[in-house]
Amino acid sequence: MTAAIGRRSVLAASLLVPVAHIPPAFAVDALPDARFVGFAQAVNDFDLASGQMALQRSANENIRGYATRIIADANYDASALQKSRSEAGVSWAPDGSMGPRTQNLLGQLNTLQGPAFDTAFAQGQLAVQTDCEAQYGAYSQNGKSGPLKRFAQVALPKAQGRLELVRRLAGGR
Protein backbone atom coordinates (compact mmCIF):
# COMPACT_ATOMS: atom_id res chain seq x y z
CA MET A 1 0.00 0.00 0.00
CA THR A 2 2.74 2.51 0.91
CA ALA A 3 4.69 1.65 -2.26
CA ALA A 4 1.60 2.47 -4.34
CA ILE A 5 1.11 5.74 -2.47
CA GLY A 6 4.79 6.55 -2.92
CA ARG A 7 4.63 5.90 -6.66
CA ARG A 8 1.46 7.98 -6.97
CA SER A 9 3.07 10.83 -5.06
CA VAL A 10 6.13 10.73 -7.31
CA LEU A 11 3.94 10.57 -10.42
CA ALA A 12 1.81 13.49 -9.25
CA ALA A 13 4.88 15.52 -8.34
CA SER A 14 6.49 14.81 -11.72
CA LEU A 15 3.39 16.14 -13.48
CA LEU A 16 3.53 19.37 -11.50
CA VAL A 17 7.24 20.10 -11.96
CA PRO A 18 6.93 21.52 -15.51
CA VAL A 19 4.46 24.18 -14.31
CA ALA A 20 6.08 24.85 -10.95
CA HIS A 21 8.20 27.64 -12.42
CA ILE A 22 5.15 29.64 -13.56
CA PRO A 23 4.53 32.42 -11.06
CA PRO A 24 1.03 32.64 -9.61
CA ALA A 25 -1.21 35.45 -10.78
CA PHE A 26 -1.45 38.30 -8.31
CA ALA A 27 -3.78 41.26 -8.37
CA VAL A 28 -2.30 44.07 -10.42
CA ASP A 29 -3.09 47.76 -10.22
CA ALA A 30 -3.99 49.47 -13.49
CA LEU A 31 -1.23 51.71 -14.78
CA PRO A 32 -1.84 55.43 -15.35
CA ASP A 33 -3.18 56.11 -18.86
CA ALA A 34 0.03 57.20 -20.60
CA ARG A 35 2.05 54.39 -18.99
CA PHE A 36 -0.62 51.87 -20.00
CA VAL A 37 -0.16 53.04 -23.59
CA GLY A 38 3.61 52.59 -23.22
CA PHE A 39 3.12 49.14 -21.69
CA ALA A 40 0.77 48.02 -24.47
CA GLN A 41 3.12 49.41 -27.12
CA ALA A 42 6.09 47.55 -25.59
CA VAL A 43 4.10 44.29 -25.64
CA ASN A 44 3.07 44.88 -29.28
CA ASP A 45 6.62 45.71 -30.32
CA PHE A 46 7.92 42.60 -28.56
CA ASP A 47 5.30 40.37 -30.14
CA LEU A 48 6.05 41.71 -33.62
CA ALA A 49 9.84 41.48 -33.31
CA SER A 50 9.97 38.13 -31.50
CA GLY A 51 7.34 36.68 -33.81
CA GLN A 52 9.38 37.67 -36.87
CA MET A 53 12.49 36.13 -35.28
CA ALA A 54 10.57 32.92 -34.61
CA LEU A 55 9.49 32.68 -38.24
CA GLN A 56 13.13 33.11 -39.30
CA ARG A 57 14.87 30.98 -36.66
CA SER A 58 12.54 28.14 -35.70
CA ALA A 59 11.65 24.96 -37.53
CA ASN A 60 9.13 23.99 -34.82
CA GLU A 61 5.64 24.19 -36.31
CA ASN A 62 4.05 24.99 -32.93
CA ILE A 63 6.43 27.92 -32.41
CA ARG A 64 5.85 29.15 -35.96
CA GLY A 65 2.06 28.87 -35.62
CA TYR A 66 2.11 30.79 -32.36
CA ALA A 67 4.39 33.41 -33.92
CA THR A 68 1.98 33.90 -36.81
CA ARG A 69 -0.87 34.46 -34.34
CA ILE A 70 0.99 36.97 -32.16
CA ILE A 71 2.07 38.96 -35.21
CA ALA A 72 -1.55 39.18 -36.41
CA ASP A 73 -2.78 40.13 -32.93
CA ALA A 74 -0.03 42.72 -32.47
CA ASN A 75 -0.74 44.36 -35.84
CA TYR A 76 -4.44 44.64 -34.99
CA ASP A 77 -3.75 45.82 -31.43
CA ALA A 78 -1.25 48.45 -32.61
CA SER A 79 -3.87 50.00 -34.87
CA ALA A 80 -6.59 49.80 -32.21
CA LEU A 81 -4.26 51.24 -29.56
CA GLN A 82 -3.32 54.18 -31.79
CA LYS A 83 -7.01 54.92 -32.43
CA SER A 84 -7.94 54.63 -28.72
CA ARG A 85 -4.99 56.75 -27.67
CA SER A 86 -5.97 59.43 -30.18
CA GLU A 87 -9.62 59.40 -29.04
CA ALA A 88 -8.51 59.67 -25.42
CA GLY A 89 -6.03 62.46 -26.12
CA VAL A 90 -3.41 60.52 -24.18
CA SER A 91 0.26 60.89 -24.93
CA TRP A 92 2.62 57.95 -24.88
CA ALA A 93 4.88 57.49 -21.87
CA PRO A 94 7.39 54.67 -21.68
CA ASP A 95 6.59 52.00 -19.15
CA GLY A 96 9.60 51.75 -16.89
CA SER A 97 9.59 47.98 -16.64
CA MET A 98 8.06 46.30 -19.70
CA GLY A 99 9.98 48.29 -22.32
CA PRO A 100 13.47 47.52 -20.96
CA ARG A 101 12.44 43.95 -20.16
CA THR A 102 11.23 43.23 -23.69
CA GLN A 103 14.33 44.83 -25.20
CA ASN A 104 16.50 42.58 -23.04
CA LEU A 105 14.51 39.51 -24.10
CA LEU A 106 14.83 40.46 -27.77
CA GLY A 107 18.59 40.84 -27.34
CA GLN A 108 18.79 37.35 -25.85
CA LEU A 109 16.62 35.84 -28.59
CA ASN A 110 18.75 37.48 -31.26
CA THR A 111 21.75 35.37 -30.20
CA LEU A 112 19.96 32.00 -30.42
CA GLN A 113 18.95 29.49 -33.10
CA GLY A 114 17.03 26.21 -33.27
CA PRO A 115 15.87 24.45 -30.10
CA ALA A 116 17.68 26.95 -27.83
CA PHE A 117 15.76 29.76 -29.55
CA ASP A 118 12.48 27.83 -29.23
CA THR A 119 12.94 27.38 -25.49
CA ALA A 120 13.91 31.01 -24.86
CA PHE A 121 11.11 32.26 -27.13
CA ALA A 122 8.48 30.22 -25.28
CA GLN A 123 9.77 31.30 -21.86
CA GLY A 124 10.02 34.96 -22.89
CA GLN A 125 6.53 34.92 -24.37
CA LEU A 126 5.20 33.25 -21.23
CA ALA A 127 6.62 36.01 -19.04
CA VAL A 128 5.41 38.85 -21.28
CA GLN A 129 1.96 37.38 -21.93
CA THR A 130 1.43 36.70 -18.21
CA ASP A 131 2.08 40.38 -17.46
CA CYS A 132 0.05 41.50 -20.49
CA GLU A 133 -3.01 39.52 -19.45
CA ALA A 134 -2.77 40.84 -15.88
CA GLN A 135 -2.38 44.49 -16.91
CA TYR A 136 -5.07 44.36 -19.61
CA GLY A 137 -7.39 42.77 -17.05
CA ALA A 138 -6.61 45.44 -14.46
CA TYR A 139 -6.98 48.31 -16.93
CA SER A 140 -10.20 46.91 -18.41
CA GLN A 141 -11.68 47.06 -14.89
CA ASN A 142 -10.04 50.12 -13.34
CA GLY A 143 -8.58 52.23 -16.14
CA LYS A 144 -9.42 55.93 -16.12
CA SER A 145 -9.68 56.62 -19.88
CA GLY A 146 -12.85 55.36 -21.57
CA PRO A 147 -11.30 54.72 -25.01
CA LEU A 148 -8.24 52.99 -23.52
CA LYS A 149 -10.45 50.98 -21.17
CA ARG A 150 -12.48 49.79 -24.17
CA PHE A 151 -9.22 48.89 -25.94
CA ALA A 152 -8.19 46.78 -22.93
CA GLN A 153 -11.62 45.13 -22.78
CA VAL A 154 -11.40 44.12 -26.45
CA ALA A 155 -7.72 43.10 -26.25
CA LEU A 156 -8.07 41.11 -23.02
CA PRO A 157 -9.71 37.97 -24.50
CA LYS A 158 -6.96 37.77 -27.13
CA ALA A 159 -4.33 38.22 -24.43
CA GLN A 160 -5.95 35.42 -22.42
CA GLY A 161 -5.93 33.19 -25.51
CA ARG A 162 -2.26 33.91 -26.19
CA LEU A 163 -1.41 33.19 -22.57
CA GLU A 164 -3.21 29.85 -22.69
CA LEU A 165 -1.43 28.89 -25.91
CA VAL A 166 2.01 29.90 -24.67
CA ARG A 167 1.51 28.02 -21.41
CA ARG A 168 1.00 24.87 -23.47
CA LEU A 169 3.86 25.80 -25.77
CA ALA A 170 6.29 26.39 -22.91
CA GLY A 171 5.27 23.21 -21.15
CA GLY A 172 4.94 20.81 -24.03
CA ARG A 173 7.11 21.58 -26.99
PDB file of C-alpha atoms in Angstrom:
ATOM      1  CA  MET A   1       0.000   0.000   0.000  1.00  0.00           C
ATOM      2  CA  THR A   2       2.744   2.507   0.908  1.00  0.00           C
ATOM      3  CA  ALA A   3       4.691   1.647  -2.260  1.00  0.00           C
ATOM      4  CA  ALA A   4       1.599   2.470  -4.335  1.00  0.00           C
ATOM      5  CA  ILE A   5       1.112   5.738  -2.475  1.00  0.00           C
ATOM      6  CA  GLY A   6       4.794   6.552  -2.916  1.00  0.00           C
ATOM      7  CA  ARG A   7       4.629   5.903  -6.664  1.00  0.00           C
ATOM      8  CA  ARG A   8       1.460   7.976  -6.974  1.00  0.00           C
ATOM      9  CA  SER A   9       3.066  10.835  -5.065  1.00  0.00           C
ATOM     10  CA  VAL A  10       6.131  10.728  -7.306  1.00  0.00           C
ATOM     11  CA  LEU A  11       3.943  10.569 -10.417  1.00  0.00           C
ATOM     12  CA  ALA A  12       1.806  13.493  -9.246  1.00  0.00           C
ATOM     13  CA  ALA A  13       4.878  15.518  -8.342  1.00  0.00           C
ATOM     14  CA  SER A  14       6.487  14.807 -11.723  1.00  0.00           C
ATOM     15  CA  LEU A  15       3.388  16.135 -13.477  1.00  0.00           C
ATOM     16  CA  LEU A  16       3.532  19.372 -11.500  1.00  0.00           C
ATOM     17  CA  VAL A  17       7.244  20.103 -11.957  1.00  0.00           C
ATOM     18  CA  PRO A  18       6.928  21.523 -15.511  1.00  0.00           C
ATOM     19  CA  VAL A  19       4.464  24.181 -14.312  1.00  0.00           C
ATOM     20  CA  ALA A  20       6.079  24.851 -10.949  1.00  0.00           C
ATOM     21  CA  HIS A  21       8.204  27.635 -12.421  1.00  0.00           C
ATOM     22  CA  ILE A  22       5.150  29.638 -13.561  1.00  0.00           C
ATOM     23  CA  PRO A  23       4.527  32.417 -11.057  1.00  0.00           C
ATOM     24  CA  PRO A  24       1.029  32.641  -9.610  1.00  0.00           C
ATOM     25  CA  ALA A  25      -1.212  35.450 -10.785  1.00  0.00           C
ATOM     26  CA  PHE A  26      -1.448  38.299  -8.313  1.00  0.00           C
ATOM     27  CA  ALA A  27      -3.778  41.264  -8.369  1.00  0.00           C
ATOM     28  CA  VAL A  28      -2.296  44.065 -10.424  1.00  0.00           C
ATOM     29  CA  ASP A  29      -3.086  47.764 -10.224  1.00  0.00           C
ATOM     30  CA  ALA A  30      -3.993  49.466 -13.490  1.00  0.00           C
ATOM     31  CA  LEU A  31      -1.232  51.709 -14.777  1.00  0.00           C
ATOM     32  CA  PRO A  32      -1.842  55.433 -15.348  1.00  0.00           C
ATOM     33  CA  ASP A  33      -3.181  56.107 -18.856  1.00  0.00           C
ATOM     34  CA  ALA A  34       0.034  57.196 -20.597  1.00  0.00           C
ATOM     35  CA  ARG A  35       2.049  54.392 -18.991  1.00  0.00           C
ATOM     36  CA  PHE A  36      -0.618  51.869 -20.004  1.00  0.00           C
ATOM     37  CA  VAL A  37      -0.163  53.038 -23.595  1.00  0.00           C
ATOM     38  CA  GLY A  38       3.614  52.592 -23.219  1.00  0.00           C
ATOM     39  CA  PHE A  39       3.119  49.141 -21.687  1.00  0.00           C
ATOM     40  CA  ALA A  40       0.768  48.017 -24.474  1.00  0.00           C
ATOM     41  CA  GLN A  41       3.124  49.409 -27.124  1.00  0.00           C
ATOM     42  CA  ALA A  42       6.089  47.553 -25.592  1.00  0.00           C
ATOM     43  CA  VAL A  43       4.099  44.295 -25.640  1.00  0.00           C
ATOM     44  CA  ASN A  44       3.067  44.877 -29.275  1.00  0.00           C
ATOM     45  CA  ASP A  45       6.623  45.711 -30.323  1.00  0.00           C
ATOM     46  CA  PHE A  46       7.924  42.602 -28.559  1.00  0.00           C
ATOM     47  CA  ASP A  47       5.297  40.373 -30.145  1.00  0.00           C
ATOM     48  CA  LEU A  48       6.047  41.712 -33.624  1.00  0.00           C
ATOM     49  CA  ALA A  49       9.836  41.476 -33.314  1.00  0.00           C
ATOM     50  CA  SER A  50       9.968  38.129 -31.495  1.00  0.00           C
ATOM     51  CA  GLY A  51       7.339  36.675 -33.813  1.00  0.00           C
ATOM     52  CA  GLN A  52       9.384  37.666 -36.873  1.00  0.00           C
ATOM     53  CA  MET A  53      12.487  36.132 -35.282  1.00  0.00           C
ATOM     54  CA  ALA A  54      10.566  32.917 -34.611  1.00  0.00           C
ATOM     55  CA  LEU A  55       9.490  32.678 -38.238  1.00  0.00           C
ATOM     56  CA  GLN A  56      13.133  33.106 -39.300  1.00  0.00           C
ATOM     57  CA  ARG A  57      14.868  30.975 -36.656  1.00  0.00           C
ATOM     58  CA  SER A  58      12.537  28.143 -35.697  1.00  0.00           C
ATOM     59  CA  ALA A  59      11.646  24.961 -37.532  1.00  0.00           C
ATOM     60  CA  ASN A  60       9.133  23.991 -34.823  1.00  0.00           C
ATOM     61  CA  GLU A  61       5.636  24.190 -36.308  1.00  0.00           C
ATOM     62  CA  ASN A  62       4.054  24.991 -32.931  1.00  0.00           C
ATOM     63  CA  ILE A  63       6.435  27.917 -32.408  1.00  0.00           C
ATOM     64  CA  ARG A  64       5.851  29.146 -35.961  1.00  0.00           C
ATOM     65  CA  GLY A  65       2.062  28.870 -35.619  1.00  0.00           C
ATOM     66  CA  TYR A  66       2.107  30.788 -32.355  1.00  0.00           C
ATOM     67  CA  ALA A  67       4.395  33.412 -33.916  1.00  0.00           C
ATOM     68  CA  THR A  68       1.977  33.903 -36.806  1.00  0.00           C
ATOM     69  CA  ARG A  69      -0.869  34.460 -34.338  1.00  0.00           C
ATOM     70  CA  ILE A  70       0.986  36.972 -32.158  1.00  0.00           C
ATOM     71  CA  ILE A  71       2.067  38.958 -35.215  1.00  0.00           C
ATOM     72  CA  ALA A  72      -1.550  39.183 -36.412  1.00  0.00           C
ATOM     73  CA  ASP A  73      -2.784  40.131 -32.934  1.00  0.00           C
ATOM     74  CA  ALA A  74      -0.035  42.723 -32.474  1.00  0.00           C
ATOM     75  CA  ASN A  75      -0.740  44.359 -35.835  1.00  0.00           C
ATOM     76  CA  TYR A  76      -4.441  44.639 -34.988  1.00  0.00           C
ATOM     77  CA  ASP A  77      -3.751  45.818 -31.434  1.00  0.00           C
ATOM     78  CA  ALA A  78      -1.248  48.445 -32.606  1.00  0.00           C
ATOM     79  CA  SER A  79      -3.869  50.005 -34.875  1.00  0.00           C
ATOM     80  CA  ALA A  80      -6.594  49.805 -32.209  1.00  0.00           C
ATOM     81  CA  LEU A  81      -4.257  51.236 -29.560  1.00  0.00           C
ATOM     82  CA  GLN A  82      -3.323  54.176 -31.787  1.00  0.00           C
ATOM     83  CA  LYS A  83      -7.009  54.921 -32.427  1.00  0.00           C
ATOM     84  CA  SER A  84      -7.936  54.626 -28.723  1.00  0.00           C
ATOM     85  CA  ARG A  85      -4.987  56.747 -27.671  1.00  0.00           C
ATOM     86  CA  SER A  86      -5.969  59.432 -30.178  1.00  0.00           C
ATOM     87  CA  GLU A  87      -9.619  59.397 -29.035  1.00  0.00           C
ATOM     88  CA  ALA A  88      -8.507  59.667 -25.419  1.00  0.00           C
ATOM     89  CA  GLY A  89      -6.027  62.458 -26.121  1.00  0.00           C
ATOM     90  CA  VAL A  90      -3.414  60.524 -24.176  1.00  0.00           C
ATOM     91  CA  SER A  91       0.258  60.892 -24.932  1.00  0.00           C
ATOM     92  CA  TRP A  92       2.620  57.952 -24.877  1.00  0.00           C
ATOM     93  CA  ALA A  93       4.876  57.485 -21.866  1.00  0.00           C
ATOM     94  CA  PRO A  94       7.388  54.675 -21.677  1.00  0.00           C
ATOM     95  CA  ASP A  95       6.587  51.999 -19.150  1.00  0.00           C
ATOM     96  CA  GLY A  96       9.599  51.754 -16.893  1.00  0.00           C
ATOM     97  CA  SER A  97       9.594  47.975 -16.637  1.00  0.00           C
ATOM     98  CA  MET A  98       8.056  46.303 -19.696  1.00  0.00           C
ATOM     99  CA  GLY A  99       9.979  48.287 -22.322  1.00  0.00           C
ATOM    100  CA  PRO A 100      13.468  47.520 -20.962  1.00  0.00           C
ATOM    101  CA  ARG A 101      12.440  43.950 -20.164  1.00  0.00           C
ATOM    102  CA  THR A 102      11.227  43.226 -23.686  1.00  0.00           C
ATOM    103  CA  GLN A 103      14.331  44.829 -25.197  1.00  0.00           C
ATOM    104  CA  ASN A 104      16.496  42.577 -23.038  1.00  0.00           C
ATOM    105  CA  LEU A 105      14.508  39.505 -24.104  1.00  0.00           C
ATOM    106  CA  LEU A 106      14.830  40.465 -27.772  1.00  0.00           C
ATOM    107  CA  GLY A 107      18.590  40.842 -27.336  1.00  0.00           C
ATOM    108  CA  GLN A 108      18.788  37.354 -25.851  1.00  0.00           C
ATOM    109  CA  LEU A 109      16.622  35.842 -28.593  1.00  0.00           C
ATOM    110  CA  ASN A 110      18.755  37.483 -31.259  1.00  0.00           C
ATOM    111  CA  THR A 111      21.754  35.372 -30.201  1.00  0.00           C
ATOM    112  CA  LEU A 112      19.957  32.000 -30.425  1.00  0.00           C
ATOM    113  CA  GLN A 113      18.951  29.493 -33.099  1.00  0.00           C
ATOM    114  CA  GLY A 114      17.034  26.215 -33.273  1.00  0.00           C
ATOM    115  CA  PRO A 115      15.874  24.453 -30.099  1.00  0.00           C
ATOM    116  CA  ALA A 116      17.677  26.951 -27.834  1.00  0.00           C
ATOM    117  CA  PHE A 117      15.757  29.757 -29.550  1.00  0.00           C
ATOM    118  CA  ASP A 118      12.483  27.829 -29.231  1.00  0.00           C
ATOM    119  CA  THR A 119      12.938  27.377 -25.486  1.00  0.00           C
ATOM    120  CA  ALA A 120      13.914  31.010 -24.863  1.00  0.00           C
ATOM    121  CA  PHE A 121      11.111  32.258 -27.131  1.00  0.00           C
ATOM    122  CA  ALA A 122       8.477  30.218 -25.283  1.00  0.00           C
ATOM    123  CA  GLN A 123       9.769  31.296 -21.861  1.00  0.00           C
ATOM    124  CA  GLY A 124      10.022  34.962 -22.893  1.00  0.00           C
ATOM    125  CA  GLN A 125       6.534  34.917 -24.368  1.00  0.00           C
ATOM    126  CA  LEU A 126       5.199  33.246 -21.233  1.00  0.00           C
ATOM    127  CA  ALA A 127       6.617  36.005 -19.036  1.00  0.00           C
ATOM    128  CA  VAL A 128       5.409  38.851 -21.278  1.00  0.00           C
ATOM    129  CA  GLN A 129       1.958  37.376 -21.928  1.00  0.00           C
ATOM    130  CA  THR A 130       1.433  36.702 -18.209  1.00  0.00           C
ATOM    131  CA  ASP A 131       2.077  40.379 -17.455  1.00  0.00           C
ATOM    132  CA  CYS A 132       0.053  41.502 -20.487  1.00  0.00           C
ATOM    133  CA  GLU A 133      -3.011  39.516 -19.449  1.00  0.00           C
ATOM    134  CA  ALA A 134      -2.772  40.839 -15.883  1.00  0.00           C
ATOM    135  CA  GLN A 135      -2.384  44.486 -16.909  1.00  0.00           C
ATOM    136  CA  TYR A 136      -5.069  44.364 -19.612  1.00  0.00           C
ATOM    137  CA  GLY A 137      -7.395  42.769 -17.052  1.00  0.00           C
ATOM    138  CA  ALA A 138      -6.613  45.444 -14.464  1.00  0.00           C
ATOM    139  CA  TYR A 139      -6.977  48.315 -16.928  1.00  0.00           C
ATOM    140  CA  SER A 140     -10.198  46.915 -18.412  1.00  0.00           C
ATOM    141  CA  GLN A 141     -11.685  47.056 -14.891  1.00  0.00           C
ATOM    142  CA  ASN A 142     -10.042  50.121 -13.336  1.00  0.00           C
ATOM    143  CA  GLY A 143      -8.579  52.226 -16.138  1.00  0.00           C
ATOM    144  CA  LYS A 144      -9.421  55.927 -16.121  1.00  0.00           C
ATOM    145  CA  SER A 145      -9.683  56.621 -19.875  1.00  0.00           C
ATOM    146  CA  GLY A 146     -12.852  55.364 -21.569  1.00  0.00           C
ATOM    147  CA  PRO A 147     -11.297  54.722 -25.009  1.00  0.00           C
ATOM    148  CA  LEU A 148      -8.243  52.992 -23.516  1.00  0.00           C
ATOM    149  CA  LYS A 149     -10.446  50.985 -21.170  1.00  0.00           C
ATOM    150  CA  ARG A 150     -12.483  49.790 -24.171  1.00  0.00           C
ATOM    151  CA  PHE A 151      -9.219  48.886 -25.943  1.00  0.00           C
ATOM    152  CA  ALA A 152      -8.190  46.783 -22.929  1.00  0.00           C
ATOM    153  CA  GLN A 153     -11.618  45.126 -22.778  1.00  0.00           C
ATOM    154  CA  VAL A 154     -11.397  44.120 -26.449  1.00  0.00           C
ATOM    155  CA  ALA A 155      -7.723  43.103 -26.254  1.00  0.00           C
ATOM    156  CA  LEU A 156      -8.074  41.108 -23.017  1.00  0.00           C
ATOM    157  CA  PRO A 157      -9.713  37.971 -24.495  1.00  0.00           C
ATOM    158  CA  LYS A 158      -6.962  37.774 -27.133  1.00  0.00           C
ATOM    159  CA  ALA A 159      -4.328  38.225 -24.425  1.00  0.00           C
ATOM    160  CA  GLN A 160      -5.952  35.422 -22.424  1.00  0.00           C
ATOM    161  CA  GLY A 161      -5.933  33.193 -25.511  1.00  0.00           C
ATOM    162  CA  ARG A 162      -2.257  33.909 -26.194  1.00  0.00           C
ATOM    163  CA  LEU A 163      -1.412  33.187 -22.571  1.00  0.00           C
ATOM    164  CA  GLU A 164      -3.214  29.845 -22.686  1.00  0.00           C
ATOM    165  CA  LEU A 165      -1.426  28.894 -25.910  1.00  0.00           C
ATOM    166  CA  VAL A 166       2.014  29.901 -24.673  1.00  0.00           C
ATOM    167  CA  ARG A 167       1.507  28.020 -21.412  1.00  0.00           C
ATOM    168  CA  ARG A 168       0.998  24.872 -23.471  1.00  0.00           C
ATOM    169  CA  LEU A 169       3.859  25.799 -25.772  1.00  0.00           C
ATOM    170  CA  ALA A 170       6.287  26.390 -22.912  1.00  0.00           C
ATOM    171  CA  GLY A 171       5.268  23.207 -21.152  1.00  0.00           C
ATOM    172  CA  GLY A 172       4.940  20.814 -24.029  1.00  0.00           C
ATOM    173  CA  ARG A 173       7.114  21.583 -26.989  1.00  0.00           C
TER     174      ARG A 173
END
